[in-house]
Each structure stands twice: as structure tokens, then as C-alpha cells.
């Protein structure tokens, strides 16, 4: 008789979430983190993590074989899902549509992590208005050999420009080598218009500090820190705050205060969950 696969059921805010293969190592090369430990990490930071994904459709980036395995993006919500987990239907430039999950609470967060979602990838829209982003995303992507100090300086130039425009940016580490600055905006403009604004912002920053920043799309034309404006295209998502990244040390995309970015001794903050 076949042995029943191991599982553990968590009761989270009145809902039951079954964690399958809880002892399966999702990180094994450097940090040692099991699936259940990953779930418990996300539950421990749920207020912060949910602030970045609540009421937003989310793409499921699934690492079913752990961080060292191949990932795949699942835009459509699984057919087998709890009845308390809601969905919305998005349309894409290709003309296709997809019913995507919206995670509003800690139980939903645990449920998608159980599917192998090491990272959280929300769209920059709210469920009530799927055609008008309420967030402009600035992705600072350093090229090979670019130091963290240069990323920091470009981020501070982004901050200065935003403030001149009457906007506020919220910085966080990317969880890899770069930084993200998220800017809340009124949901009045289309994805095309928001992307154009991101292009203009990127070019303005490049003009201010041309030795450090680049808005050139072709890789062979870039230098320093690339401001990836295309993260604002309708079909693109980036990892949100407190997302664990699939790197050997299980580092986390961590929100920062601007004074932390400004400090001369600031380092890339890494929150290891396996140490």
C-alpha cells in the first residue's frame, strides 16, 4: 500500500492551509531552508509582504524543485484552489486573457508559497481597476562590475528627481545586486502612459549623471546602472518587498529608509532565512 505523502496543515486566521512535503529542501547549496521554513518566514513578515501584494493580481513564479531548479511562470490560477481565494481576469496586449489569483491575507500567502512561489510577483494595479497602474516601478540594474555605491548614488538621483516632481519613491534592495524604487501614483493613466513616464524619468537621470546611469535599451550600449523602464510594461512584474530570491544564501528584497541609502557605510541588506 502506497505511503501517504508527508504534509502539515496550518491554521492561519481561520483558514486551513495544507503544506505538502514540508521537509523538502528549497535551498540546499548554502542556506538550508525547507519548504515549511519558507512558509513560516513569509508568515512572520506577512504584514510587510501583504502590503506589497494585497488586492493585486499576482503571477505565480513557481520553483517546484526548489531554488536550484528551473522556475516557470503560471499566469492562470490553478483550477484546484480554495474557495476563499479570489481571482480577477486580466487582458494582455496579445489579446489573451488570464484569470489570476489575488492574495489578500496570510493564508493566501502561505497557499501560494506551498505551490513553490519563492518570490512574490504582483502586477502594479488594484483589482478594481486593472487597466490603470497605481505604481510606477524604477528598477536599477547594475551591469557587471558595478559597485553598490554606484547603485546607491543613482537611487539618490532618482529620489531627487522624483521630489522635484512632487512624488515620493520607496526604495528597497532588489535582493540581488540592484535596487527598486516604487512610486505610488493615482490610477489615472494607462500602462503605455506610465511606461512613457518611466522612459522620461530614466533619460532624465542619465542626463544628470551620465557617467553612472544608462537608459539605453541595447545591452552593448549600456554602462553603469541601467534604469529598466520596461518593468512598467503591462505584462511585466517584479518581485515585491520581502520576497525571497532564488540565490544560494536565500537573501530577501528588503525595504530601506532613504537615510539608510544615504549613509556612506550602507551595505546591501541581506536577510538570510536559513542562517
Tab-separated table of C-alpha atoms in Angstrom, residues 35-133:
chain	number	residue	atom	x	y	z
A	35	UNK	CA	9.504	24.470	2.269
A	36	UNK	CA	7.864	24.731	5.687
A	37	UNK	CA	10.586	27.109	6.900
A	38	UNK	CA	9.971	29.267	3.827
A	39	UNK	CA	6.244	29.332	4.595
A	40	UNK	CA	6.927	30.242	8.213
A	41	UNK	CA	9.274	33.035	7.079
A	42	UNK	CA	6.529	34.572	4.956
A	43	UNK	CA	4.028	34.264	7.789
A	44	UNK	CA	6.479	36.056	10.096
A	45	UNK	CA	6.699	39.030	7.688
A	46	UNK	CA	3.119	38.800	6.441
A	47	UNK	CA	2.112	42.426	7.274
A	48	UNK	CA	5.008	43.788	5.219
A	49	UNK	CA	4.758	41.243	2.413
A	50	UNK	CA	0.997	41.718	2.086
A	51	UNK	CA	1.426	45.496	1.868
A	52	UNK	CA	3.093	44.937	-1.498
A	53	UNK	CA	0.680	42.348	-2.934
A	54	UNK	CA	-2.713	42.783	-1.275
A	55	UNK	CA	-5.571	43.483	-3.726
A	56	UNK	CA	-3.218	42.977	-6.680
A	57	UNK	CA	-3.325	40.102	-9.189
A	58	UNK	CA	-0.194	38.040	-8.854
A	59	UNK	CA	1.795	35.909	-11.276
A	60	UNK	CA	2.813	32.590	-9.778
A	61	UNK	CA	6.544	32.120	-10.369
A	62	UNK	CA	6.879	28.524	-9.276
A	63	UNK	CA	10.062	26.745	-8.223
A	64	UNK	CA	8.569	23.301	-7.743
A	65	UNK	CA	12.037	21.757	-7.401
A	66	UNK	CA	13.382	24.467	-5.123
A	67	UNK	CA	15.600	27.488	-5.728
A	68	UNK	CA	18.205	25.462	-7.606
A	69	UNK	CA	15.647	24.105	-10.072
A	70	UNK	CA	14.050	25.667	-13.128
A	71	UNK	CA	11.194	28.073	-12.489
A	72	UNK	CA	8.125	28.647	-14.625
A	73	UNK	CA	5.565	31.458	-14.675
A	74	UNK	CA	1.945	30.480	-14.213
A	75	UNK	CA	-0.334	33.378	-15.050
A	76	UNK	CA	-3.574	31.447	-14.780
A	77	UNK	CA	-4.931	30.493	-11.384
A	78	UNK	CA	-4.841	26.750	-10.642
A	79	UNK	CA	-8.208	25.091	-11.076
A	80	UNK	CA	-7.830	23.374	-7.715
A	81	UNK	CA	-7.745	26.242	-5.234
A	82	UNK	CA	-9.542	27.193	-2.005
A	83	UNK	CA	-12.933	28.823	-2.438
A	84	UNK	CA	-11.797	31.675	-0.177
A	85	UNK	CA	-9.052	32.687	-2.626
A	86	UNK	CA	-10.376	35.209	-5.136
A	87	UNK	CA	-9.301	35.866	-8.720
A	88	UNK	CA	-9.586	38.597	-11.355
A	89	UNK	CA	-9.343	38.398	-15.139
A	90	UNK	CA	-6.570	40.355	-16.833
A	91	UNK	CA	-6.251	41.106	-20.545
A	92	UNK	CA	-2.890	41.432	-22.284
A	93	UNK	CA	-1.613	43.249	-25.406
A	94	UNK	CA	-1.666	39.922	-27.263
A	95	UNK	CA	-5.441	39.799	-26.852
A	96	UNK	CA	-5.287	36.873	-24.467
A	97	UNK	CA	-6.829	36.889	-21.019
A	98	UNK	CA	-5.867	35.164	-17.788
A	99	UNK	CA	-7.670	34.605	-14.520
A	100	UNK	CA	-5.077	35.400	-11.877
A	101	UNK	CA	-5.018	34.959	-8.126
A	102	UNK	CA	-5.333	37.881	-5.727
A	103	UNK	CA	-3.711	37.327	-2.327
A	104	UNK	CA	-5.293	39.386	0.446
A	105	UNK	CA	-4.258	37.592	3.621
A	106	UNK	CA	-1.654	35.434	5.295
A	107	UNK	CA	-3.499	32.206	4.458
A	108	UNK	CA	-3.383	33.030	0.752
A	109	UNK	CA	0.290	33.910	1.085
A	110	UNK	CA	1.065	30.529	2.630
A	111	UNK	CA	-1.004	28.773	-0.031
A	112	UNK	CA	0.981	30.204	-2.966
A	113	UNK	CA	4.314	29.571	-1.215
A	114	UNK	CA	3.262	25.929	-0.910
A	115	UNK	CA	2.970	25.894	-4.711
A	116	UNK	CA	6.663	26.788	-4.909
A	117	UNK	CA	6.360	30.570	-5.166
A	118	UNK	CA	9.673	31.571	-3.614
A	119	UNK	CA	9.258	35.127	-4.964
A	120	UNK	CA	6.125	37.322	-4.997
A	121	UNK	CA	5.283	38.911	-8.356
A	122	UNK	CA	2.301	41.289	-8.169
A	123	UNK	CA	1.042	43.465	-11.011
A	124	UNK	CA	1.133	47.257	-10.434
A	125	UNK	CA	-2.671	47.524	-10.430
A	126	UNK	CA	-5.521	47.028	-7.964
A	127	UNK	CA	-8.315	44.553	-8.582
A	128	UNK	CA	-10.949	47.289	-9.031
A	129	UNK	CA	-9.084	48.893	-11.966
A	130	UNK	CA	-6.885	46.537	-13.939
A	131	UNK	CA	-6.067	48.984	-16.735
A	132	UNK	CA	-4.573	51.867	-14.754
A	133	UNK	CA	-1.444	51.240	-12.657
